[in-house]
Short mmCIF file of N, CA and C in Angstrom, two decimals:
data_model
loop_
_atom_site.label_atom_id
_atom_site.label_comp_id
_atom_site.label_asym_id
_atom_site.label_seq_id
_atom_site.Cartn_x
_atom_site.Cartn_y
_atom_site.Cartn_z
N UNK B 1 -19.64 -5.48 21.39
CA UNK B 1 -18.21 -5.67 21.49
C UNK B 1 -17.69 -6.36 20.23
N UNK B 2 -16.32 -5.93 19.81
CA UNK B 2 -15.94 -6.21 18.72
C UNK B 2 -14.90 -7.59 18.89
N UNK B 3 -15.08 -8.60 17.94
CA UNK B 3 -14.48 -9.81 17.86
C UNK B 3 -13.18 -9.70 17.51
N UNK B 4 -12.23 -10.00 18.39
CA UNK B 4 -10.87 -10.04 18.12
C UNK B 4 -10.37 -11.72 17.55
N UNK B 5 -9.69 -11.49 16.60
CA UNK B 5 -9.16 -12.24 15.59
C UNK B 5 -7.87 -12.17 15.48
N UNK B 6 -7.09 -12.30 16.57
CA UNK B 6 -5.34 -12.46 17.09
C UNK B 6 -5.09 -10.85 16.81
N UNK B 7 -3.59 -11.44 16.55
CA UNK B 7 -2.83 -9.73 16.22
C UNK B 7 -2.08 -9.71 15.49
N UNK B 8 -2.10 -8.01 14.92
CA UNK B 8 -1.00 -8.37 13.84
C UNK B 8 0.41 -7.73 14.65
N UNK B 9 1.39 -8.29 14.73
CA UNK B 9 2.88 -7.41 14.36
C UNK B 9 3.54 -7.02 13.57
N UNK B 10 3.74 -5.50 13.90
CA UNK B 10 4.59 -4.56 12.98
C UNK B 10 5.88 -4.69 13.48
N UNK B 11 6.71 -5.39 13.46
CA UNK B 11 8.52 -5.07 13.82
C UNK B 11 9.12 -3.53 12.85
N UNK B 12 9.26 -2.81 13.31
CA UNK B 12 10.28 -2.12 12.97
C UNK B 12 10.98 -1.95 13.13
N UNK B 13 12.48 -1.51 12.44
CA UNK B 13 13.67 -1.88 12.87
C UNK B 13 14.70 -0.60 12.31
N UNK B 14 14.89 -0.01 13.05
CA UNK B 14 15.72 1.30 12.71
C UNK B 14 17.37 1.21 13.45
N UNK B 15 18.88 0.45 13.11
CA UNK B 15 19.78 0.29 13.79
C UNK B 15 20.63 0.51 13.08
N UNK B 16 21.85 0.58 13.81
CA UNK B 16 23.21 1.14 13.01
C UNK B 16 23.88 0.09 12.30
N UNK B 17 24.74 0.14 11.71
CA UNK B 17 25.50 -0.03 10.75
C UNK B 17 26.47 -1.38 11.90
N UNK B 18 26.16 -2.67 11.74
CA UNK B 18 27.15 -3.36 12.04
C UNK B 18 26.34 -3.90 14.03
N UNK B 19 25.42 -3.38 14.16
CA UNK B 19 24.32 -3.71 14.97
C UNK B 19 24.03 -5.32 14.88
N UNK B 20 23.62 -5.88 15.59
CA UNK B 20 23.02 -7.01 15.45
C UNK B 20 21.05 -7.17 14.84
N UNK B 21 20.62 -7.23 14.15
CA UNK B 21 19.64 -6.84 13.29
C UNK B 21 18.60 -7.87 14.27
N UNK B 22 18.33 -7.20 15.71
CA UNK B 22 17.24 -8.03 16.66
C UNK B 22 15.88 -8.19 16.16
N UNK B 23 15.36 -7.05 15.09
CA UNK B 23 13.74 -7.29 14.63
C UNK B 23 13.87 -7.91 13.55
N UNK B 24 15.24 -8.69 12.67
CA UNK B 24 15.19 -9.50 11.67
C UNK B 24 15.14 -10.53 12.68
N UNK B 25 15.66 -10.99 13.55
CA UNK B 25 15.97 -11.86 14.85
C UNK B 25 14.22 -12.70 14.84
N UNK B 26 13.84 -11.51 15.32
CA UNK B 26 12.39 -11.69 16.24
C UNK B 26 11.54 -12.38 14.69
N UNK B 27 11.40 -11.70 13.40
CA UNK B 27 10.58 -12.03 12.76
C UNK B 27 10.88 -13.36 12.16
N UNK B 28 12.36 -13.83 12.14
CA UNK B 28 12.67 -15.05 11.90
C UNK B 28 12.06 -16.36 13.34
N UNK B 29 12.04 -15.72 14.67
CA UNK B 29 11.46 -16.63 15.08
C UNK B 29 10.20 -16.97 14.85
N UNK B 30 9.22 -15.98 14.92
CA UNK B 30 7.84 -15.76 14.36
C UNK B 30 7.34 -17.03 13.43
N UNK B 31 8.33 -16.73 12.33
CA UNK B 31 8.64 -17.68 11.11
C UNK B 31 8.63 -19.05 11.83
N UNK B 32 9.46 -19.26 12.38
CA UNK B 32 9.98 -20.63 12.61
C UNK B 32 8.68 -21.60 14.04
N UNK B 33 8.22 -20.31 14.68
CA UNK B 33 7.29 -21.00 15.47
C UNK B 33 5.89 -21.02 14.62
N UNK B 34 6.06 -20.50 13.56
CA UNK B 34 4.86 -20.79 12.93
C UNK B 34 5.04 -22.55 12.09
N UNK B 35 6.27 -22.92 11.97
CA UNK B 35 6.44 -23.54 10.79
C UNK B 35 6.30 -25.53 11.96
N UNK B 36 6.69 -25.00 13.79
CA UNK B 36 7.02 -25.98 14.73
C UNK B 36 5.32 -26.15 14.93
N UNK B 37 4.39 -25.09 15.17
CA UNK B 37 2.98 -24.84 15.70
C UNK B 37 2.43 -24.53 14.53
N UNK B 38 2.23 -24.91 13.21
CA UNK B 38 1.25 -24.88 12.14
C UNK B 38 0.10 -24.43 12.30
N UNK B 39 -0.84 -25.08 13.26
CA UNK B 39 -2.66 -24.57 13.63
C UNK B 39 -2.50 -23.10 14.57
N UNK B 40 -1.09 -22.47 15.17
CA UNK B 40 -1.03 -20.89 15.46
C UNK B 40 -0.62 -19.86 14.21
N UNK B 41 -1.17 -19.19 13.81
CA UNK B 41 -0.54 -18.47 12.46
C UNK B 41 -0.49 -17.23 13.40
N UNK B 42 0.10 -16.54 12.77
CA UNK B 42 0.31 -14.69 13.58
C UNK B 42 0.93 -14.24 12.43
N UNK B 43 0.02 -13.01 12.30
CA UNK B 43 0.32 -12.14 11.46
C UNK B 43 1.46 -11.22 11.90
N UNK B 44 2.47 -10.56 11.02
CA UNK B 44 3.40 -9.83 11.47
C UNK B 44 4.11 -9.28 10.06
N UNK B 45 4.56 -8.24 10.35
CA UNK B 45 4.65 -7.51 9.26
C UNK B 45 6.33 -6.96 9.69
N UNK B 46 7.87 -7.22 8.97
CA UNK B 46 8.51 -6.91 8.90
C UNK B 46 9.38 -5.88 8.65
N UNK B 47 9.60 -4.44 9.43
CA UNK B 47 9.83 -3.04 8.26
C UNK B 47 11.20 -2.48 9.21
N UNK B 48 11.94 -2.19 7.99
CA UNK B 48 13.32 -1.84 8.11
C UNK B 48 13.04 -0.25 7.86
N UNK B 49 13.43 0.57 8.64
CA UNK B 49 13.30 2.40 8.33
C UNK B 49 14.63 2.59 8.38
N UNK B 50 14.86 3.58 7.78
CA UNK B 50 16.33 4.78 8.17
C UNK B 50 15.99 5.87 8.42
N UNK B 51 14.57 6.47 8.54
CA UNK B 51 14.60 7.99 8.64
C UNK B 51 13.08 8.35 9.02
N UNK B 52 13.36 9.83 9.70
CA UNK B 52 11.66 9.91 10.21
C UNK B 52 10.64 10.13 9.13
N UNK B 53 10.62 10.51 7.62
CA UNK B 53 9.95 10.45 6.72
C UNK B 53 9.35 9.20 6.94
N UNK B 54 9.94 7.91 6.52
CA UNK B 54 9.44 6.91 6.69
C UNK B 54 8.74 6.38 7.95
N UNK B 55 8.98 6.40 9.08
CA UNK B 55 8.78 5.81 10.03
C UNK B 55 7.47 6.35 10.42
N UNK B 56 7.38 7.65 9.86
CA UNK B 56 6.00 8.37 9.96
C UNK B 56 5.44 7.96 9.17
N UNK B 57 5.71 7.83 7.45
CA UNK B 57 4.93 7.22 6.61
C UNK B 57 4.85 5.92 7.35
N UNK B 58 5.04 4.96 7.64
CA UNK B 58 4.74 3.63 8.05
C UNK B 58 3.89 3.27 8.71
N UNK B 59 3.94 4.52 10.18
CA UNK B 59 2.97 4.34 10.99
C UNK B 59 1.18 4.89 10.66
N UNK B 60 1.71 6.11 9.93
CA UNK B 60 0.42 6.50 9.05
C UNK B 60 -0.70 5.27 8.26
N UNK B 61 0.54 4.82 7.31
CA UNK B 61 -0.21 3.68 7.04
C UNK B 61 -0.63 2.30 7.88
N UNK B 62 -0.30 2.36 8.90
CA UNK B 62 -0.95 1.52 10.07
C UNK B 62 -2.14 1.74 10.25
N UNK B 63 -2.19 3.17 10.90
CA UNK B 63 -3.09 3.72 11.20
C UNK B 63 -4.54 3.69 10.23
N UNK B 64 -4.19 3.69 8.91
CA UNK B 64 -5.11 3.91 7.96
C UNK B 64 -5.69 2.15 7.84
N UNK B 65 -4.66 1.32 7.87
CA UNK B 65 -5.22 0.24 7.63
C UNK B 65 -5.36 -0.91 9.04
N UNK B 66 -5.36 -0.35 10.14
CA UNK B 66 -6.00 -0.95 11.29
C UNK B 66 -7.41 -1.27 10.84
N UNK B 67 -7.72 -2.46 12.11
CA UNK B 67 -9.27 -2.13 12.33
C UNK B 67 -9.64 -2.92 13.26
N UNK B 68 -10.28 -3.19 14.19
CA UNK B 68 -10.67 -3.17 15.54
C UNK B 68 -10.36 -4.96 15.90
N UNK B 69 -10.49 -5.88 14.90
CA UNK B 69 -10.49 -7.53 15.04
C UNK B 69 -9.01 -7.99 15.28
N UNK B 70 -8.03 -7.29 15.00
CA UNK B 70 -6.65 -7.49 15.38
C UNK B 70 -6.13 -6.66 16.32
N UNK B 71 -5.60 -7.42 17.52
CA UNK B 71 -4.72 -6.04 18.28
C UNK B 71 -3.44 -5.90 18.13
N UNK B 72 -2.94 -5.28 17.32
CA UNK B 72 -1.86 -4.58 16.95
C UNK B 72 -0.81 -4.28 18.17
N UNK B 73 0.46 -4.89 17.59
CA UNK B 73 1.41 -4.86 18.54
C UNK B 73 2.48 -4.10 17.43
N UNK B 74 3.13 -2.43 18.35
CA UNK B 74 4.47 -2.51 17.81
C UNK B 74 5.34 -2.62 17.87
N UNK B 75 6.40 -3.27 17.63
CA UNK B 75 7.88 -3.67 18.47
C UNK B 75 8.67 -2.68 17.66
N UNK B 76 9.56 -1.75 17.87
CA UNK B 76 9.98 -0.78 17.56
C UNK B 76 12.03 -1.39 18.59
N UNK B 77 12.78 -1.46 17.62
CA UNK B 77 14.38 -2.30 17.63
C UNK B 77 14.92 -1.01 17.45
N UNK B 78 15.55 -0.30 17.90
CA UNK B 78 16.39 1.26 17.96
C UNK B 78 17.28 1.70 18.84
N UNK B 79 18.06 2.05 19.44
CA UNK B 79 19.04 2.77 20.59
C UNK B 79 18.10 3.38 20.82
N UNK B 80 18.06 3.48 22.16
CA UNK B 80 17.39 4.79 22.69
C UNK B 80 17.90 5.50 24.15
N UNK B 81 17.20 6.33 24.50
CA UNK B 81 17.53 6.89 26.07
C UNK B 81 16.48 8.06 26.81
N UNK B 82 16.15 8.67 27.48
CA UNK B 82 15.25 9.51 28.24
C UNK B 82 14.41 9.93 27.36
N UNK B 83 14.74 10.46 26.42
CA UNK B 83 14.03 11.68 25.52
C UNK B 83 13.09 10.95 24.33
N UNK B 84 13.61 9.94 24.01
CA UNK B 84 13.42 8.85 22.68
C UNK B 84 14.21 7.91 22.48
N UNK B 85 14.29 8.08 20.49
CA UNK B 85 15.22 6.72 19.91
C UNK B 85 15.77 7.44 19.10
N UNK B 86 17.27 7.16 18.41
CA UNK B 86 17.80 7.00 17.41
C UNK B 86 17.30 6.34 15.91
N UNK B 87 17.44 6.71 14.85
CA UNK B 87 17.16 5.72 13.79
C UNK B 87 18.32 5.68 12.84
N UNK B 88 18.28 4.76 11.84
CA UNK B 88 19.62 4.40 10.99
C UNK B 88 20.19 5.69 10.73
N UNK B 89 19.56 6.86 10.07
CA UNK B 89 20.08 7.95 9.59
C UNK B 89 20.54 9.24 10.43
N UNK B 90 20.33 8.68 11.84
CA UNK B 90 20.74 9.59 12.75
C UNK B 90 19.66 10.57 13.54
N UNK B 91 18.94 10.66 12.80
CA UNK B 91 17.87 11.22 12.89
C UNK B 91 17.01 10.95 14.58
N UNK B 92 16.61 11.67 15.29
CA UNK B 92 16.44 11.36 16.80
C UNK B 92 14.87 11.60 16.41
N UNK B 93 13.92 10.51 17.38
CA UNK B 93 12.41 10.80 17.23
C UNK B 93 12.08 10.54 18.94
N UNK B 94 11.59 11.77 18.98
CA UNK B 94 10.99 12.17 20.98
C UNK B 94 9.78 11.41 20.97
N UNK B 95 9.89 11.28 21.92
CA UNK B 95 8.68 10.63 22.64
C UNK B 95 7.20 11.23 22.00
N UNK B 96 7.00 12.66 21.91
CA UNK B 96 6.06 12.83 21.96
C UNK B 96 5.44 13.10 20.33
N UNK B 97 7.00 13.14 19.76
CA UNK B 97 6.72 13.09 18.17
C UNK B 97 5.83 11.50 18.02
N UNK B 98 6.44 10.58 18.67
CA UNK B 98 6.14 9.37 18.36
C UNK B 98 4.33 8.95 18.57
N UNK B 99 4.10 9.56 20.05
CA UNK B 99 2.95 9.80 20.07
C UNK B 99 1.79 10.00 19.32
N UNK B 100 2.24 11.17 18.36
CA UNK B 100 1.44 12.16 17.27
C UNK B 100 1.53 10.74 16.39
N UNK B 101 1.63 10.10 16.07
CA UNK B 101 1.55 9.00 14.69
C UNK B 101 1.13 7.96 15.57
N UNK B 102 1.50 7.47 16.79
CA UNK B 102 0.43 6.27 17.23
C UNK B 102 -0.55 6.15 17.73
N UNK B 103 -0.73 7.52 18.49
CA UNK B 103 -2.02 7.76 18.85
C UNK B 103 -3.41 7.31 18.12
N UNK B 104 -3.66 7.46 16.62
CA UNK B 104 -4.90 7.18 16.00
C UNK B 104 -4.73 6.00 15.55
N UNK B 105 -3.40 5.34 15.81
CA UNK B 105 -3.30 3.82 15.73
C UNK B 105 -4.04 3.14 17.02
N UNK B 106 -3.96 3.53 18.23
CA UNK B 106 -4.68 3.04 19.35
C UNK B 106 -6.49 3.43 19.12
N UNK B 107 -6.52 4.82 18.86
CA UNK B 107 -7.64 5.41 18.67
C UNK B 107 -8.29 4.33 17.50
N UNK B 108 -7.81 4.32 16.57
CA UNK B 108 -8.59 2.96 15.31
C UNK B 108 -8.95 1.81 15.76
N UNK B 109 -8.15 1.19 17.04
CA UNK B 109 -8.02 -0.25 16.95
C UNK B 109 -8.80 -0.24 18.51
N UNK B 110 -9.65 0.52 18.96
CA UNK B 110 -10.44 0.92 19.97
C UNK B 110 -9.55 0.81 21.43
N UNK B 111 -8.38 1.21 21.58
CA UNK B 111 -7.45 1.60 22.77
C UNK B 111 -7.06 0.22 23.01
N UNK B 112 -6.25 -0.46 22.14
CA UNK B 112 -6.03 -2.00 22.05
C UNK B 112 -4.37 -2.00 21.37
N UNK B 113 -3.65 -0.74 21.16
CA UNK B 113 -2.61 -0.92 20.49
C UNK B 113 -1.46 -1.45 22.00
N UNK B 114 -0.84 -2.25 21.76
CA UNK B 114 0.16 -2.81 22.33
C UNK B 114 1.68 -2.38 22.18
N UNK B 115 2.41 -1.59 22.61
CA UNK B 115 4.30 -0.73 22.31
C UNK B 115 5.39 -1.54 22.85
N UNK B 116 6.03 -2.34 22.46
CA UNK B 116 6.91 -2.60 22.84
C UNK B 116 8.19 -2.07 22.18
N UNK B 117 9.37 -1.69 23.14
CA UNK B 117 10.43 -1.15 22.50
C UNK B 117 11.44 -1.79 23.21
N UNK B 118 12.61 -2.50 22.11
CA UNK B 118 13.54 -3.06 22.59
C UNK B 118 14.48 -1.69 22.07
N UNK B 119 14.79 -1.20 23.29
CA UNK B 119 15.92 -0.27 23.21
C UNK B 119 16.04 0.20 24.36
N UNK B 120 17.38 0.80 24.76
CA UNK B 120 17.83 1.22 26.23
C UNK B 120 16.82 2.41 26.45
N UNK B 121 16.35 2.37 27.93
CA UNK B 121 15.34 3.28 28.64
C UNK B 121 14.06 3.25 28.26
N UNK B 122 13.88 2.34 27.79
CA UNK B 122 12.21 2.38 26.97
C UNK B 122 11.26 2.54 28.11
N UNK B 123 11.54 2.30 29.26
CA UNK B 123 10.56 3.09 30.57
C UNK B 123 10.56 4.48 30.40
N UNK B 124 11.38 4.93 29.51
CA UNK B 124 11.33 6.75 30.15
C UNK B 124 10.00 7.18 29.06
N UNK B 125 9.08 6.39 28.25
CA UNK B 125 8.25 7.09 27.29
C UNK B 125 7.08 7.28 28.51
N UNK B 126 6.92 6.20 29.28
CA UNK B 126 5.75 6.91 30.35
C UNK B 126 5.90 8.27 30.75
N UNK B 127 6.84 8.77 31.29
CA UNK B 127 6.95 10.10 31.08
C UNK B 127 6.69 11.26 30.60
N UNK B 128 6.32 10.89 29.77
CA UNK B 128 6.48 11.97 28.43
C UNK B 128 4.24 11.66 28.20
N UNK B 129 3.75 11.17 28.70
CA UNK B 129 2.79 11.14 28.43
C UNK B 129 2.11 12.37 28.68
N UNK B 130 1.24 12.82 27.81
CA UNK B 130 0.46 14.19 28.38
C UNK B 130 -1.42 13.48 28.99
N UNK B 131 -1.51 13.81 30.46
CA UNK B 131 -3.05 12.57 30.38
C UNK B 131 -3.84 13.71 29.94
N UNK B 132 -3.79 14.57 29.32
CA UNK B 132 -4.44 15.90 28.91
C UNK B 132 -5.74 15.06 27.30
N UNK B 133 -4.56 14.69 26.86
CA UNK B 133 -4.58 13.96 25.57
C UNK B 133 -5.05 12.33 25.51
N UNK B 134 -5.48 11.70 24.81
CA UNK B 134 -6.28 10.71 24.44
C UNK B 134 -4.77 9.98 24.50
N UNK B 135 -4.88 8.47 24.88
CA UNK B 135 -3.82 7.96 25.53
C UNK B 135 -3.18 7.12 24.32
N UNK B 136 -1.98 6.87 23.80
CA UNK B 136 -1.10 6.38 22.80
C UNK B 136 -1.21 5.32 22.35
N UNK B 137 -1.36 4.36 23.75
CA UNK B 137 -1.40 3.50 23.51
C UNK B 137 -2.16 2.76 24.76
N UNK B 138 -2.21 1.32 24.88
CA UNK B 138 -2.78 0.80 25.76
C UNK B 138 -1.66 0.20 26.97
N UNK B 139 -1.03 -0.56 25.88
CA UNK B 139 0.40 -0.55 27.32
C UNK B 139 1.27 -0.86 26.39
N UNK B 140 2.40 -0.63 27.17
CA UNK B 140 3.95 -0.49 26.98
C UNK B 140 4.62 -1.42 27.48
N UNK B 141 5.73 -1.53 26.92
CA UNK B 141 7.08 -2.74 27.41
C UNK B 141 8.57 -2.33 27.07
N UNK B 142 8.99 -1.89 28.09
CA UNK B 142 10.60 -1.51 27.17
C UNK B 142 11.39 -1.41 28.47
N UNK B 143 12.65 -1.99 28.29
CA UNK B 143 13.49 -1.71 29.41
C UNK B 143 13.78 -0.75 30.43
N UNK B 144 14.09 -1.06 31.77
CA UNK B 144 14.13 0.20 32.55
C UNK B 144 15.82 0.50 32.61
N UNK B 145 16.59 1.50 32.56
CA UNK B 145 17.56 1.90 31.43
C UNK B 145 18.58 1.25 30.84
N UNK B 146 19.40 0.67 30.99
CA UNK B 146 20.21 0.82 29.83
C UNK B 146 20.51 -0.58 29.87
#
């Protein structure tokens, strides 16, 4: 069994124009409970997207640079509703697109990836799961709708 060594967080943050910026929110607390609790450090990694190019590149590079001693949490800040999320550029990403890029993020980090989504309906991604397929993630957290 492999030695876990905390976790890292990825905040990403994909919101509109004049939004309240909740994953700058979250990583500033991060900050600040690190600075009240000194001997807790937590890794966390801050990323602002506008578009699915990126958000795919981002998670790609997760994926590539996981590895089994951290369990990886992603908090993913977006509008959303049944189908998926919104991102800055308008651009809509489904459930199951989302899948296809976190999947080998769970798969790397030995079925230990953690999803949280602050956005409306974030219960509806259970849904969309195929159990056909190797599972996304390990568990989920996101509002039940709106």
């Amino acid at each position: 069994m492999a030695y876990i060594d905390g976790f890292i967080v990825y905040i990403i943050e994909s919101l509109q124009e004049g939004d309240i910026k909740t994953g700058e929110n979250l990583k500033d607390e991060i900050r600040q409970f690190q600075v009240d609790y000194p001997g807790y450090f937590i890794d966390y990694q801050y990323i602002v997207i506008s578009n699915k190019e990126k958000l795919f590149s981002i998670l790609i590079d997760i994926s590539e640079s996981i590895n089994n001693s951290k369990v990886p949490i992603i908090q993913i800040e977006s509008h959303g509703d049944e189908k998926g999320f919104l991102l800055t550029s308008g651009e809509f990403v489904k459930w199951h697109e989302l899948f296809d890029y976190i999947r080998p993020i769970n798969v790397n980090s030995c079925n230990s990836l953690l999803l949280t989504l602050s956005m409306c309906n974030g219960e509806a991604i259970i849904k969309e799961i195929d159990p056909r397929k190797r599972a996304p993630f390990k568990a989920v957290k996101g509002p039940n709708g709106e």
